[in-house]
Amino acid sequence: AGSGNHLVVLVHGLFGKPRDWRHVVRELRGGPGTDDVVLHVSRVNPLFKTFDGVDICGKRLAEEVLSVVAGNPDLRRISFVGHSLGGLISRFAVGELLCDDSGTIGGLEPSHFVTIATPHLGCEPSASMRTSENVVPFISWLGAAPGGIGRSVESFINVAAVPIASTILSRTGRQLFLDDGPSPLLLEMASTGDDGKFMQALSAFERRTCYSSINGDHMVSWGNSSIRRLAELPSVESASSPGVVFDTSHHRPDTSRECVERGAGAGRQGVGRERRRHMDTILTSLQSLRWRRVDVNLRPSLLPVAIPHNHIQARPPTEAGLAAARHLLEQLAGPG
C-alpha cells in the first residue's frame, strides 16, 4: 500500500507465492523516481491455486486489482509485472479489466506491461521438436542425451509429457501445452478479431517489455519468453558478462517470409502438428505489437537456488539476479 498514483501489480508464477517477490520489492520500494508508485504483490493465486487454470487465476487477479483500486482513490495509472506463468495470468486479467469505451484497465490509465521469463507461446512437450521456439528446455535436454538413452527418453517424453503435465498441473498444464480443446486458451488470448479483448488490452499499455534469460532456463526457452523466432535471436558470442546484455528498445522482429520459414521450418518437417500451427499464430499476433526486449545473462549453476528461471526474479539476489529488477526500476521511474 502507499499514497502514490501509479499502481504496480506483481504477479508470481507457477506454484509461486507472494514472498517470491521480496528481493524485487526491496529494490523497487523507495528507489529513485518511484515516489508515486504503489506496489501491490498479488496474493490470490498462491501455490496449488496456480494449477486451476490461467483463466480462473486471471479472473481472481482482476477481482483483486479492482479491490485495490477501490481502496486507493488517488490511483491514476496501472502497471503489471508477471514472472513466468504470472505473465500469462496478467495478460488474461487485463483483458477482463479492459474498459472498451475509455481504454482504461480497471479504471486506470495503462502504463507498463512487463513479463519476466514468461511462456507466451505455450509449451512444446515433444523432445523431437528441439528447434521449436516453445520447446521446454529441460525436455529438450533430456531428449538430447547421448546414444540410446536420449532416443529412449525422447520416445517416452513424446507420449507421456502432456498426460503427466495435465495430471500434475491440472487445467493449467493442459492450457500451457495447448491441449485444452480445439481452440486453446492461449490462442484465444492472441486473437486480434473484434472479440480479441486480451490483445486490445495488451495494446492499450504505453509500454510492453519482456525480460528473458539467454541461457540455462530449464522451464522457458529464450525465444518463447522474448517472443522471437529462433532466427531472430541475437548472437550471444559477445555476451560473456552477467546481467543485461541486450536491450532492444525499438526492435521490430523480421517477419519476412524467409525469416519465418527459417525459424519455423525445422519444427514442421514431417510433423505438421496442430500445436505448432497454434504457436505460430500466437507468435505472429504478439509480434504485431511493439515490445522492448531485455535479455539477461545468468550463468547456469548447479545450485538449485540459482537456476536461471528463478534467478532472473532475484532468487537469489546476486548482482546478476538483481539486474532485471534494477532495469525495471529505471523503467518505472521514467516518464509516462
Tab-separated table of C-alpha atoms in Angstrom:
chain	number	residue	atom	x	y	z
A	1	ALA	CA	0.000	0.000	0.000
A	2	GLY	CA	1.000	3.630	-0.455
A	3	SER	CA	-0.148	7.161	-1.245
A	4	GLY	CA	1.061	7.366	-4.861
A	5	ASN	CA	-0.951	7.382	-8.067
A	6	HIS	CA	0.784	4.579	-10.005
A	7	LEU	CA	-0.292	1.058	-9.060
A	8	VAL	CA	2.281	-1.633	-9.921
A	9	VAL	CA	0.922	-5.177	-9.576
A	10	LEU	CA	3.451	-8.002	-9.119
A	11	VAL	CA	2.236	-11.491	-10.077
A	12	HIS	CA	4.222	-14.643	-9.221
A	13	GLY	CA	4.484	-17.772	-11.336
A	14	LEU	CA	3.535	-21.445	-11.216
A	15	PHE	CA	3.399	-22.833	-7.675
A	16	GLY	CA	4.672	-19.459	-6.537
A	17	LYS	CA	3.879	-17.296	-3.558
A	18	PRO	CA	3.976	-13.570	-2.744
A	19	ARG	CA	7.300	-13.989	-0.944
A	20	ASP	CA	8.947	-14.766	-4.294
A	21	TRP	CA	8.974	-11.008	-4.968
A	22	ARG	CA	10.660	-9.962	-1.731
A	23	HIS	CA	14.042	-9.057	-3.248
A	24	VAL	CA	12.485	-7.266	-6.220
A	25	VAL	CA	10.210	-5.312	-3.886
A	26	ARG	CA	13.231	-4.317	-1.816
A	27	GLU	CA	14.867	-2.883	-4.953
A	28	LEU	CA	11.750	-1.074	-6.160
A	29	ARG	CA	10.457	0.295	-2.872
A	30	GLY	CA	11.885	3.702	-2.158
A	31	GLY	CA	14.010	3.702	-5.309
A	32	PRO	CA	14.762	6.980	-7.078
A	33	GLY	CA	11.829	8.319	-9.066
A	34	THR	CA	9.282	5.929	-7.552
A	35	ASP	CA	7.598	8.239	-5.044
A	36	ASP	CA	4.338	7.903	-6.967
A	37	VAL	CA	4.473	4.076	-7.132
A	38	VAL	CA	2.147	1.887	-5.076
A	39	LEU	CA	3.443	-1.696	-5.084
A	40	HIS	CA	0.914	-4.477	-4.722
A	41	VAL	CA	2.059	-8.103	-4.589
A	42	SER	CA	-0.806	-10.337	-5.689
A	43	ARG	CA	-1.922	-12.863	-3.074
A	44	VAL	CA	-4.939	-14.572	-4.622
A	45	ASN	CA	-3.201	-17.416	-6.518
A	46	PRO	CA	-0.602	-18.978	-4.200
A	47	LEU	CA	0.940	-22.424	-4.684
A	48	PHE	CA	-1.621	-25.041	-5.806
A	49	LYS	CA	-4.141	-22.388	-6.847
A	50	THR	CA	-1.939	-21.687	-9.858
A	51	PHE	CA	-2.977	-25.134	-11.159
A	52	ASP	CA	-6.616	-24.011	-11.547
A	53	GLY	CA	-6.043	-22.516	-14.987
A	54	VAL	CA	-4.780	-19.253	-16.453
A	55	ASP	CA	-8.360	-18.056	-16.906
A	56	ILE	CA	-9.503	-18.743	-13.343
A	57	CYS	CA	-6.304	-17.281	-11.899
A	58	GLY	CA	-6.697	-14.281	-14.191
A	59	LYS	CA	-10.240	-13.639	-13.017
A	60	ARG	CA	-9.118	-13.823	-9.389
A	61	LEU	CA	-6.343	-11.346	-10.149
A	62	ALA	CA	-8.768	-8.987	-11.885
A	63	GLU	CA	-11.080	-9.017	-8.867
A	64	GLU	CA	-8.122	-8.397	-6.563
A	65	VAL	CA	-6.984	-5.418	-8.644
A	66	LEU	CA	-10.468	-3.875	-8.605
A	67	SER	CA	-10.490	-4.214	-4.824
A	68	VAL	CA	-7.113	-2.479	-4.536
A	69	VAL	CA	-8.231	0.310	-6.871
A	70	ALA	CA	-11.430	0.830	-4.878
A	71	GLY	CA	-9.389	1.242	-1.708
A	72	ASN	CA	-6.951	3.762	-3.218
A	73	PRO	CA	-8.860	6.699	-4.758
A	74	ASP	CA	-5.653	8.587	-5.639
A	75	LEU	CA	-4.573	5.982	-8.194
A	76	ARG	CA	-4.367	7.155	-11.811
A	77	ARG	CA	-2.068	4.690	-13.620
A	78	ILE	CA	-1.556	0.921	-13.543
A	79	SER	CA	1.281	-1.420	-14.498
A	80	PHE	CA	1.700	-5.205	-14.299
A	81	VAL	CA	4.858	-7.245	-13.734
A	82	GLY	CA	4.433	-11.012	-14.118
A	83	HIS	CA	7.034	-13.722	-13.598
A	84	SER	CA	6.686	-16.917	-15.643
A	85	LEU	CA	3.042	-18.084	-15.524
A	86	GLY	CA	2.273	-14.777	-13.813
A	87	GLY	CA	2.788	-13.052	-17.158
A	88	LEU	CA	0.042	-15.155	-18.759
A	89	ILE	CA	-2.251	-14.654	-15.767
A	90	SER	CA	-1.682	-10.903	-16.062
A	91	ARG	CA	-2.462	-10.957	-19.791
A	92	PHE	CA	-5.786	-12.636	-19.033
A	93	ALA	CA	-6.553	-10.264	-16.158
A	94	VAL	CA	-6.016	-7.090	-18.182
A	95	GLY	CA	-8.478	-8.411	-20.771
A	96	GLU	CA	-11.036	-8.801	-18.006
A	97	LEU	CA	-10.264	-5.313	-16.700
A	98	LEU	CA	-10.364	-3.510	-20.065
A	99	CYS	CA	-12.997	-0.815	-20.479
A	100	ASP	CA	-13.872	-0.658	-24.184
A	101	ASP	CA	-15.170	2.905	-24.049
A	102	SER	CA	-12.268	4.555	-22.218
A	103	GLY	CA	-9.404	2.158	-22.958
A	104	THR	CA	-8.589	2.056	-19.264
A	105	ILE	CA	-7.583	-1.012	-17.262
A	106	GLY	CA	-9.585	-1.283	-14.057
A	107	GLY	CA	-10.466	2.380	-14.485
A	108	LEU	CA	-6.794	3.418	-14.598
A	109	GLU	CA	-4.510	4.558	-17.396
A	110	PRO	CA	-2.409	1.561	-18.575
A	111	SER	CA	1.306	2.317	-18.319
A	112	HIS	CA	3.772	-0.618	-18.290
A	113	PHE	CA	3.126	-4.289	-19.018
A	114	VAL	CA	6.152	-6.373	-18.069
A	115	THR	CA	6.794	-10.101	-18.220
A	116	ILE	CA	9.804	-11.995	-16.868
A	117	ALA	CA	10.611	-15.459	-18.264
A	118	THR	CA	7.001	-15.951	-19.390
A	119	PRO	CA	5.996	-18.814	-21.759
A	120	HIS	CA	3.977	-16.553	-24.058
A	121	LEU	CA	3.826	-19.202	-26.785
A	122	GLY	CA	2.744	-22.095	-24.595
A	123	CYS	CA	4.924	-25.186	-24.250
A	124	GLU	CA	6.009	-27.837	-26.728
A	125	PRO	CA	6.330	-31.193	-24.927
A	126	SER	CA	7.959	-33.166	-27.730
A	127	ALA	CA	11.691	-33.736	-27.288
A	128	SER	CA	11.931	-34.345	-31.036
A	129	MET	CA	10.861	-30.709	-31.642
A	130	ARG	CA	14.077	-29.217	-30.254
A	131	THR	CA	14.072	-26.468	-32.883
A	132	SER	CA	10.654	-25.173	-31.850
A	133	GLU	CA	10.574	-21.744	-30.204
A	134	ASN	CA	8.397	-23.006	-27.367
A	135	VAL	CA	10.001	-26.354	-26.577
A	136	VAL	CA	10.543	-26.834	-22.844
A	137	PRO	CA	14.364	-26.688	-22.498
A	138	PHE	CA	14.506	-29.380	-19.814
A	139	ILE	CA	12.607	-31.786	-22.070
A	140	SER	CA	14.893	-30.904	-24.972
A	141	TRP	CA	17.983	-31.539	-22.857
A	142	LEU	CA	16.709	-34.971	-21.815
A	143	GLY	CA	15.988	-35.909	-25.420
A	144	ALA	CA	19.494	-34.843	-26.437
A	145	ALA	CA	21.180	-37.329	-24.089
A	146	PRO	CA	23.837	-39.355	-25.947
A	147	GLY	CA	23.221	-42.700	-27.572
A	148	GLY	CA	20.240	-44.903	-26.963
A	149	ILE	CA	19.432	-43.185	-23.688
A	150	GLY	CA	18.391	-39.997	-25.470
A	151	ARG	CA	16.274	-41.860	-28.013
A	152	SER	CA	14.524	-43.868	-25.290
A	153	VAL	CA	13.856	-40.765	-23.197
A	154	GLU	CA	12.633	-38.900	-26.271
A	155	SER	CA	10.156	-41.647	-27.146
A	156	PHE	CA	8.800	-41.692	-23.598
A	157	ILE	CA	8.505	-37.900	-23.370
A	158	ASN	CA	6.723	-37.605	-26.709
A	159	VAL	CA	3.968	-39.877	-25.383
A	160	ALA	CA	3.864	-39.026	-21.687
A	161	ALA	CA	4.669	-35.311	-21.308
A	162	VAL	CA	1.186	-33.891	-21.862
A	163	PRO	CA	-0.706	-36.524	-19.790
A	164	ILE	CA	1.764	-36.088	-16.942
A	165	ALA	CA	1.521	-32.278	-17.080
A	166	SER	CA	-2.274	-32.479	-17.203
A	167	THR	CA	-2.326	-34.777	-14.195
A	168	ILE	CA	0.103	-32.797	-12.067
A	169	LEU	CA	-0.718	-29.241	-13.171
A	170	SER	CA	-4.404	-29.830	-13.939
A	171	ARG	CA	-6.097	-27.221	-16.186
A	172	THR	CA	-3.020	-25.003	-16.200
A	173	GLY	CA	-0.906	-27.851	-17.575
A	174	ARG	CA	-3.349	-28.515	-20.409
A	175	GLN	CA	-3.501	-24.811	-21.241
A	176	LEU	CA	0.281	-24.419	-21.241
A	177	PHE	CA	0.686	-27.358	-23.617
A	178	LEU	CA	-2.102	-26.038	-25.892
A	179	ASP	CA	-4.044	-29.216	-25.178
A	180	ASP	CA	-7.216	-27.723	-23.705
A	181	GLY	CA	-9.529	-28.102	-26.694
A	182	PRO	CA	-9.838	-27.218	-30.386
A	183	SER	CA	-9.381	-23.527	-29.582
A	184	PRO	CA	-6.749	-23.371	-26.812
A	185	LEU	CA	-6.974	-20.526	-24.316
A	186	LEU	CA	-3.560	-19.107	-25.234
A	187	LEU	CA	-4.687	-18.994	-28.869
A	188	GLU	CA	-7.840	-17.120	-27.873
A	189	MET	CA	-5.737	-14.708	-25.831
A	190	ALA	CA	-3.800	-13.876	-29.013
A	191	SER	CA	-6.899	-13.252	-31.130
A	192	THR	CA	-6.918	-9.909	-32.909
A	193	GLY	CA	-10.534	-10.062	-34.061
A	194	ASP	CA	-13.437	-7.942	-32.844
A	195	ASP	CA	-13.693	-10.109	-29.746
A	196	GLY	CA	-9.943	-10.055	-29.097
A	197	LYS	CA	-10.178	-8.245	-25.768
A	198	PHE	CA	-6.894	-9.667	-24.477
A	199	MET	CA	-4.842	-8.258	-27.356
A	200	GLN	CA	-6.788	-4.999	-27.201
A	201	ALA	CA	-5.936	-4.684	-23.526
A	202	LEU	CA	-2.284	-5.508	-24.155
A	203	SER	CA	-2.069	-2.919	-26.915
A	204	ALA	CA	-3.543	-0.276	-24.600
A	205	PHE	CA	-0.388	-0.180	-22.475
A	206	GLU	CA	2.029	2.614	-23.214
A	207	ARG	CA	4.986	0.227	-22.944
A	208	ARG	CA	5.405	-3.533	-23.122
A	209	THR	CA	8.621	-5.244	-22.013
A	210	CYS	CA	9.704	-8.864	-21.807
A	211	TYR	CA	12.744	-9.944	-19.794
A	212	SER	CA	14.391	-13.209	-20.825
A	213	SER	CA	17.308	-15.383	-19.819
A	214	ILE	CA	19.631	-16.075	-22.744
A	215	ASN	CA	20.845	-19.427	-21.398
A	216	GLY	CA	20.213	-22.095	-18.830
A	217	ASP	CA	16.483	-21.558	-18.184
A	218	HIS	CA	15.161	-25.103	-17.790
A	219	MET	CA	11.484	-24.094	-17.982
A	220	VAL	CA	11.066	-21.391	-20.640
A	221	SER	CA	13.202	-21.005	-23.746
A	222	TRP	CA	14.742	-17.698	-24.812
A	223	GLY	CA	12.627	-17.442	-27.960
A	224	ASN	CA	9.443	-18.171	-26.020
A	225	SER	CA	9.975	-15.595	-23.280
A	226	SER	CA	11.249	-12.906	-25.679
A	227	ILE	CA	8.517	-13.519	-28.310
A	228	ARG	CA	11.017	-14.124	-31.107
A	229	ARG	CA	11.648	-16.798	-33.665
A	230	LEU	CA	14.899	-18.693	-33.291
A	231	ALA	CA	16.300	-16.963	-36.367
A	232	GLU	CA	15.607	-13.576	-34.765
A	233	LEU	CA	17.611	-14.196	-31.586
A	234	PRO	CA	20.788	-12.098	-31.376
A	235	SER	CA	24.218	-13.697	-31.263
A	236	VAL	CA	25.442	-14.490	-27.756
A	237	GLU	CA	29.128	-14.740	-28.654
A	238	SER	CA	29.877	-11.369	-27.067
A	239	ALA	CA	27.554	-11.890	-24.078
A	240	SER	CA	30.120	-13.072	-21.564
A	241	SER	CA	29.356	-10.716	-18.671
A	242	PRO	CA	26.427	-11.449	-16.355
A	243	GLY	CA	23.475	-9.059	-16.245
A	244	VAL	CA	21.575	-7.272	-19.010
A	245	VAL	CA	23.342	-7.938	-22.319
A	246	PHE	CA	20.759	-6.847	-24.895
A	247	ASP	CA	18.136	-4.111	-24.684
A	248	THR	CA	16.336	-3.781	-27.994
A	249	SER	CA	14.002	-0.938	-27.188
A	250	HIS	CA	12.886	-0.246	-30.732
A	251	HIS	CA	13.433	-3.599	-32.397
A	252	ARG	CA	10.702	-4.956	-34.637
A	253	PRO	CA	11.283	-8.635	-35.437
A	254	ASP	CA	11.923	-9.640	-39.012
A	255	THR	CA	8.593	-11.076	-40.126
A	256	SER	CA	9.603	-11.593	-43.738
A	257	ARG	CA	8.555	-14.900	-45.240
A	258	GLU	CA	12.182	-16.034	-45.468
A	259	CYS	CA	12.794	-15.428	-41.783
A	260	VAL	CA	9.545	-17.095	-40.728
A	261	GLU	CA	10.329	-20.176	-42.776
A	262	ARG	CA	13.916	-20.245	-41.500
A	263	GLY	CA	12.742	-20.039	-37.895
A	264	ALA	CA	9.848	-22.448	-38.124
A	265	GLY	CA	10.680	-24.855	-40.908
A	266	ALA	CA	12.710	-27.315	-38.871
A	267	GLY	CA	9.910	-27.747	-36.387
A	268	ARG	CA	7.410	-28.563	-39.110
A	269	GLN	CA	9.345	-31.091	-41.157
A	270	GLY	CA	7.335	-34.272	-41.445
A	271	VAL	CA	5.194	-33.362	-38.457
A	272	GLY	CA	2.603	-30.688	-39.326
A	273	ARG	CA	1.349	-30.633	-35.785
A	274	GLU	CA	-1.623	-28.536	-34.853
A	275	ARG	CA	0.215	-27.381	-31.742
A	276	ARG	CA	2.940	-25.905	-33.972
A	277	ARG	CA	0.378	-24.033	-36.060
A	278	HIS	CA	-1.195	-22.612	-32.914
A	279	MET	CA	2.217	-21.492	-31.688
A	280	ASP	CA	2.966	-19.758	-34.985
A	281	THR	CA	-0.358	-17.918	-34.822
A	282	ILE	CA	0.259	-16.781	-31.251
A	283	LEU	CA	3.791	-15.628	-32.071
A	284	THR	CA	2.738	-13.668	-35.151
A	285	SER	CA	-0.078	-11.997	-33.236
A	286	LEU	CA	2.087	-10.951	-30.274
A	287	GLN	CA	4.781	-9.674	-32.634
A	288	SER	CA	2.240	-7.287	-34.150
A	289	LEU	CA	2.742	-5.188	-31.008
A	290	ARG	CA	5.912	-3.293	-30.157
A	291	TRP	CA	7.883	-4.930	-27.337
A	292	ARG	CA	11.011	-3.854	-25.540
A	293	ARG	CA	13.135	-6.983	-25.259
A	294	VAL	CA	15.615	-7.147	-22.393
A	295	ASP	CA	17.890	-10.196	-22.454
A	296	VAL	CA	19.749	-11.185	-19.301
A	297	ASN	CA	22.809	-13.403	-18.995
A	298	LEU	CA	22.583	-15.580	-15.887
A	299	ARG	CA	25.394	-18.080	-15.621
A	300	PRO	CA	23.893	-21.531	-15.016
A	301	SER	CA	24.665	-23.005	-11.613
A	302	LEU	CA	24.412	-26.470	-10.147
A	303	LEU	CA	22.882	-24.931	-7.042
A	304	PRO	CA	19.071	-25.310	-7.090
A	305	VAL	CA	18.633	-21.842	-5.583
A	306	ALA	CA	20.419	-20.250	-8.556
A	307	ILE	CA	18.607	-21.783	-11.516
A	308	PRO	CA	18.095	-19.053	-14.154
A	309	HIS	CA	14.290	-19.324	-14.268
A	310	ASN	CA	14.145	-18.110	-10.656
A	311	HIS	CA	17.431	-16.225	-10.666
A	312	ILE	CA	16.071	-13.646	-13.119
A	313	GLN	CA	13.469	-12.835	-10.434
A	314	ALA	CA	16.329	-12.122	-7.990
A	315	ARG	CA	16.168	-15.529	-6.357
A	316	PRO	CA	18.904	-15.478	-5.102
A	317	PRO	CA	19.588	-11.702	-5.048
A	318	THR	CA	23.062	-11.738	-6.614
A	319	GLU	CA	24.252	-8.835	-8.775
A	320	ALA	CA	23.254	-10.756	-11.903
A	321	GLY	CA	19.950	-11.809	-10.354
A	322	LEU	CA	19.078	-8.216	-9.478
A	323	ALA	CA	19.884	-6.931	-12.977
A	324	ALA	CA	16.312	-7.283	-14.232
A	325	ALA	CA	14.862	-5.657	-11.085
A	326	ARG	CA	17.181	-2.671	-11.373
A	327	HIS	CA	16.443	-2.305	-15.068
A	328	LEU	CA	12.731	-2.467	-14.231
A	329	LEU	CA	13.197	0.239	-11.613
A	330	GLU	CA	14.586	2.559	-14.296
A	331	GLN	CA	11.515	1.929	-16.436
A	332	LEU	CA	9.011	2.572	-13.665
A	333	ALA	CA	10.888	5.708	-12.635
A	334	GLY	CA	10.859	7.037	-16.184
A	335	PRO	CA	8.322	9.405	-17.707
A	336	GLY	CA	4.852	8.199	-18.633
